[in-house]
Amino acid sequence: MTAPEFTALLVFATAMSFTPGPNTALAAALAANGGLRRALPFVCAVPVGWALLRLACVAGLGALVQAEPALRGALKAAGLAYLLWLAWTLARSTRLAGPAGGGALQVGFGQGVLLQAVNLKAWMNALLIGAGWVTVADPPWARLALVLPVVMAYGFASNLAYALVGAGLRQ
């Protein structure tokens, strides 16, 4: 990968990772409600979910989503349902977690990984990185081995930053 390509990847990863979205909002809300420790499983789940989504896109799922309007529509509907669920859950999470965490917003590692499958921003990110940086190389798997750790690190750092802000709001 050339230096300009890598610089463009870093700029894109910064913009996609650190701008607010469903993951960062949820990471901040989890930390605000339950503390940083309670948010860490979700913070760690996001880059894992992103990695799985990118692997699936590079393996051909991305091309299938782009080629099939019905699949694209289903993904949009699932993404909308996720955003509505997230809004409803955040709206209902009116009190901070008690010592046992009763009534607090809770999303574990597995749920965090699975939520990436219906996160429209994660899909857009995976498809654009796949088309712009991974599948342009031959073989794409060698380029993916360079790109994937970078975007995973950005996914972790951005969600951790928002969780730290949420934990600060808890005080």
mmCIF file of C-alpha atoms in Angstrom:
data_model
loop_
_atom_site.group_PDB
_atom_site.id
_atom_site.type_symbol
_atom_site.label_atom_id
_atom_site.label_comp_id
_atom_site.label_asym_id
_atom_site.label_seq_id
_atom_site.Cartn_x
_atom_site.Cartn_y
_atom_site.Cartn_z
ATOM 1 C CA MET A 1 0.000 0.000 0.000
ATOM 2 C CA THR A 2 1.382 3.380 -0.955
ATOM 3 C CA ALA A 3 1.770 6.215 1.538
ATOM 4 C CA PRO A 4 -1.081 8.269 -0.040
ATOM 5 C CA GLU A 5 -3.394 5.229 0.081
ATOM 6 C CA PHE A 6 -2.531 4.624 3.736
ATOM 7 C CA THR A 7 -3.030 8.305 4.584
ATOM 8 C CA ALA A 8 -6.429 8.258 2.879
ATOM 9 C CA LEU A 9 -7.340 5.128 4.860
ATOM 10 C CA LEU A 10 -6.383 6.850 8.126
ATOM 11 C CA VAL A 11 -8.435 9.948 7.270
ATOM 12 C CA PHE A 12 -11.429 7.811 6.284
ATOM 13 C CA ALA A 13 -11.107 5.612 9.383
ATOM 14 C CA THR A 14 -10.939 8.694 11.597
ATOM 15 C CA ALA A 15 -14.052 10.206 10.038
ATOM 16 C CA MET A 16 -16.049 6.970 10.124
ATOM 17 C CA SER A 17 -14.971 5.907 13.597
ATOM 18 C CA PHE A 18 -15.014 9.103 15.617
ATOM 19 C CA THR A 19 -18.135 10.774 14.235
ATOM 20 C CA PRO A 20 -21.222 9.996 16.317
ATOM 21 C CA GLY A 21 -23.195 6.936 15.360
ATOM 22 C CA PRO A 22 -25.133 4.087 16.951
ATOM 23 C CA ASN A 23 -22.033 2.423 18.424
ATOM 24 C CA THR A 24 -20.575 5.541 19.978
ATOM 25 C CA ALA A 25 -23.962 6.610 21.360
ATOM 26 C CA LEU A 26 -24.479 3.188 22.880
ATOM 27 C CA ALA A 27 -20.941 3.078 24.307
ATOM 28 C CA ALA A 28 -21.465 6.466 25.968
ATOM 29 C CA ALA A 29 -24.904 5.485 27.289
ATOM 30 C CA LEU A 30 -23.658 2.170 28.654
ATOM 31 C CA ALA A 31 -20.823 3.905 30.505
ATOM 32 C CA ALA A 32 -23.091 6.697 31.754
ATOM 33 C CA ASN A 33 -25.564 4.154 33.095
ATOM 34 C CA GLY A 34 -23.266 1.438 34.379
ATOM 35 C CA GLY A 35 -19.755 2.843 34.460
ATOM 36 C CA LEU A 36 -16.780 2.237 32.204
ATOM 37 C CA ARG A 37 -16.295 -1.330 33.376
ATOM 38 C CA ARG A 38 -19.820 -2.260 32.316
ATOM 39 C CA ALA A 39 -19.333 -0.632 28.879
ATOM 40 C CA LEU A 40 -16.026 -2.369 28.073
ATOM 41 C CA PRO A 41 -17.543 -5.609 26.711
ATOM 42 C CA PHE A 42 -19.495 -3.577 24.155
ATOM 43 C CA VAL A 43 -16.480 -1.376 23.385
ATOM 44 C CA CYS A 44 -14.476 -4.551 22.631
ATOM 45 C CA ALA A 45 -17.342 -6.105 20.670
ATOM 46 C CA VAL A 46 -17.587 -3.308 18.107
ATOM 47 C CA PRO A 47 -14.205 -3.902 16.411
ATOM 48 C CA VAL A 48 -14.829 -7.667 16.429
ATOM 49 C CA GLY A 49 -18.209 -7.138 14.767
ATOM 50 C CA TRP A 50 -16.615 -4.764 12.276
ATOM 51 C CA ALA A 51 -13.927 -7.297 11.454
ATOM 52 C CA LEU A 52 -16.489 -10.036 10.832
ATOM 53 C CA LEU A 53 -18.545 -7.698 8.667
ATOM 54 C CA ARG A 54 -15.487 -6.694 6.615
ATOM 55 C CA LEU A 55 -14.457 -10.317 6.169
ATOM 56 C CA ALA A 56 -17.954 -11.168 4.954
ATOM 57 C CA CYS A 57 -17.966 -8.202 2.553
ATOM 58 C CA VAL A 58 -14.587 -9.105 1.077
ATOM 59 C CA ALA A 59 -15.684 -12.741 0.767
ATOM 60 C CA GLY A 60 -18.583 -11.689 -1.475
ATOM 61 C CA LEU A 61 -21.429 -10.567 0.768
ATOM 62 C CA GLY A 62 -20.735 -6.940 -0.124
ATOM 63 C CA ALA A 63 -21.178 -7.625 -3.830
ATOM 64 C CA LEU A 64 -24.373 -9.556 -3.116
ATOM 65 C CA VAL A 65 -25.825 -6.692 -1.037
ATOM 66 C CA GLN A 66 -24.998 -4.220 -3.787
ATOM 67 C CA ALA A 67 -26.472 -6.445 -6.513
ATOM 68 C CA GLU A 68 -29.742 -7.450 -4.808
ATOM 69 C CA PRO A 69 -32.215 -4.601 -4.180
ATOM 70 C CA ALA A 70 -34.377 -6.798 -1.909
ATOM 71 C CA LEU A 71 -31.406 -7.637 0.292
ATOM 72 C CA ARG A 72 -30.421 -3.973 0.407
ATOM 73 C CA GLY A 73 -33.977 -3.079 1.431
ATOM 74 C CA ALA A 74 -33.983 -5.738 4.144
ATOM 75 C CA LEU A 75 -30.699 -4.407 5.480
ATOM 76 C CA LYS A 76 -32.101 -0.876 5.552
ATOM 77 C CA ALA A 77 -35.219 -2.092 7.380
ATOM 78 C CA ALA A 78 -33.113 -3.996 9.906
ATOM 79 C CA GLY A 79 -30.907 -0.944 10.379
ATOM 80 C CA LEU A 80 -33.947 1.246 10.961
ATOM 81 C CA ALA A 81 -35.318 -1.274 13.461
ATOM 82 C CA TYR A 82 -31.956 -1.244 15.268
ATOM 83 C CA LEU A 83 -31.897 2.545 15.466
ATOM 84 C CA LEU A 84 -35.484 2.593 16.773
ATOM 85 C CA TRP A 85 -34.628 -0.084 19.340
ATOM 86 C CA LEU A 86 -31.568 1.884 20.410
ATOM 87 C CA ALA A 87 -33.585 5.103 20.745
ATOM 88 C CA TRP A 88 -36.332 3.313 22.699
ATOM 89 C CA THR A 89 -33.827 1.609 24.993
ATOM 90 C CA LEU A 90 -31.947 4.843 25.658
ATOM 91 C CA ALA A 91 -35.190 6.716 26.281
ATOM 92 C CA ARG A 92 -36.354 4.093 28.793
ATOM 93 C CA SER A 93 -33.006 4.020 30.590
ATOM 94 C CA THR A 94 -33.893 6.903 32.889
ATOM 95 C CA ARG A 95 -31.897 6.001 35.975
ATOM 96 C CA LEU A 96 -28.360 5.039 36.622
ATOM 97 C CA ALA A 97 -27.542 1.463 37.450
ATOM 98 C CA GLY A 98 -27.715 0.447 41.066
ATOM 99 C CA PRO A 99 -25.136 -1.851 42.638
ATOM 100 C CA ALA A 100 -26.695 -4.902 40.960
ATOM 101 C CA GLY A 101 -27.313 -3.060 37.703
ATOM 102 C CA GLY A 102 -31.062 -3.586 37.886
ATOM 103 C CA GLY A 103 -33.025 -1.647 35.295
ATOM 104 C CA ALA A 104 -29.919 -0.272 33.641
ATOM 105 C CA LEU A 105 -29.113 -0.389 29.972
ATOM 106 C CA GLN A 106 -27.228 -3.628 29.278
ATOM 107 C CA VAL A 107 -25.604 -4.831 26.048
ATOM 108 C CA GLY A 108 -23.027 -7.595 26.290
ATOM 109 C CA PHE A 109 -20.165 -8.638 24.044
ATOM 110 C CA GLY A 110 -22.186 -11.060 21.907
ATOM 111 C CA GLN A 111 -24.998 -8.578 21.416
ATOM 112 C CA GLY A 112 -22.463 -5.905 20.505
ATOM 113 C CA VAL A 113 -20.922 -8.117 17.833
ATOM 114 C CA LEU A 114 -24.327 -9.052 16.403
ATOM 115 C CA LEU A 115 -25.565 -5.459 16.402
ATOM 116 C CA GLN A 116 -22.962 -4.619 13.761
ATOM 117 C CA ALA A 117 -24.910 -6.719 11.258
ATOM 118 C CA VAL A 118 -27.776 -4.195 11.410
ATOM 119 C CA ASN A 119 -25.695 -1.055 11.878
ATOM 120 C CA LEU A 120 -25.975 0.912 8.626
ATOM 121 C CA LYS A 121 -22.885 2.988 9.382
ATOM 122 C CA ALA A 122 -20.866 -0.219 9.951
ATOM 123 C CA TRP A 123 -22.129 -1.607 6.616
ATOM 124 C CA MET A 124 -21.254 1.580 4.765
ATOM 125 C CA ASN A 125 -17.835 1.541 6.403
ATOM 126 C CA ALA A 126 -17.215 -2.119 5.526
ATOM 127 C CA LEU A 127 -18.396 -1.743 1.925
ATOM 128 C CA LEU A 128 -16.382 1.423 1.283
ATOM 129 C CA ILE A 129 -13.204 0.060 2.824
ATOM 130 C CA GLY A 130 -13.654 -3.198 0.939
ATOM 131 C CA ALA A 131 -14.149 -1.420 -2.378
ATOM 132 C CA GLY A 132 -11.622 1.359 -1.824
ATOM 133 C CA TRP A 133 -8.712 -0.363 -0.117
ATOM 134 C CA VAL A 134 -9.078 -4.141 -0.047
ATOM 135 C CA THR A 135 -10.514 -5.571 -3.264
ATOM 136 C CA VAL A 136 -8.409 -3.235 -5.408
ATOM 137 C CA ALA A 137 -5.346 -5.322 -4.513
ATOM 138 C CA ASP A 138 -4.415 -8.743 -5.774
ATOM 139 C CA PRO A 139 -4.754 -10.792 -3.662
ATOM 140 C CA PRO A 140 -7.312 -8.894 -1.553
ATOM 141 C CA TRP A 141 -6.595 -11.018 1.537
ATOM 142 C CA ALA A 142 -3.047 -9.671 1.768
ATOM 143 C CA ARG A 143 -4.346 -6.092 1.708
ATOM 144 C CA LEU A 144 -7.077 -7.016 4.198
ATOM 145 C CA ALA A 145 -4.382 -8.208 6.611
ATOM 146 C CA LEU A 146 -2.961 -4.661 6.544
ATOM 147 C CA VAL A 147 -6.249 -2.757 6.663
ATOM 148 C CA LEU A 148 -8.186 -4.807 9.216
ATOM 149 C CA PRO A 149 -5.962 -4.133 12.264
ATOM 150 C CA VAL A 150 -6.006 -0.396 11.521
ATOM 151 C CA VAL A 151 -9.782 -0.111 11.337
ATOM 152 C CA MET A 152 -10.237 -2.400 14.341
ATOM 153 C CA ALA A 153 -7.921 -0.185 16.388
ATOM 154 C CA TYR A 154 -9.911 2.883 15.319
ATOM 155 C CA GLY A 155 -13.191 1.143 16.202
ATOM 156 C CA PHE A 156 -11.898 0.307 19.656
ATOM 157 C CA ALA A 157 -10.361 3.747 20.265
ATOM 158 C CA SER A 158 -13.450 5.672 19.182
ATOM 159 C CA ASN A 159 -15.873 3.638 21.268
ATOM 160 C CA LEU A 160 -13.533 3.752 24.254
ATOM 161 C CA ALA A 161 -13.318 7.545 23.919
ATOM 162 C CA TYR A 162 -17.115 7.864 23.899
ATOM 163 C CA ALA A 163 -17.384 5.425 26.817
ATOM 164 C CA LEU A 164 -14.893 7.549 28.774
ATOM 165 C CA VAL A 165 -17.067 10.597 28.109
ATOM 166 C CA GLY A 166 -20.130 8.641 29.235
ATOM 167 C CA ALA A 167 -18.347 7.493 32.380
ATOM 168 C CA GLY A 168 -17.378 11.104 33.054
ATOM 169 C CA LEU A 169 -21.021 12.129 32.745
ATOM 170 C CA ARG A 170 -21.878 9.513 35.338
ATOM 171 C CA GLN A 171 -20.034 11.567 37.967
#
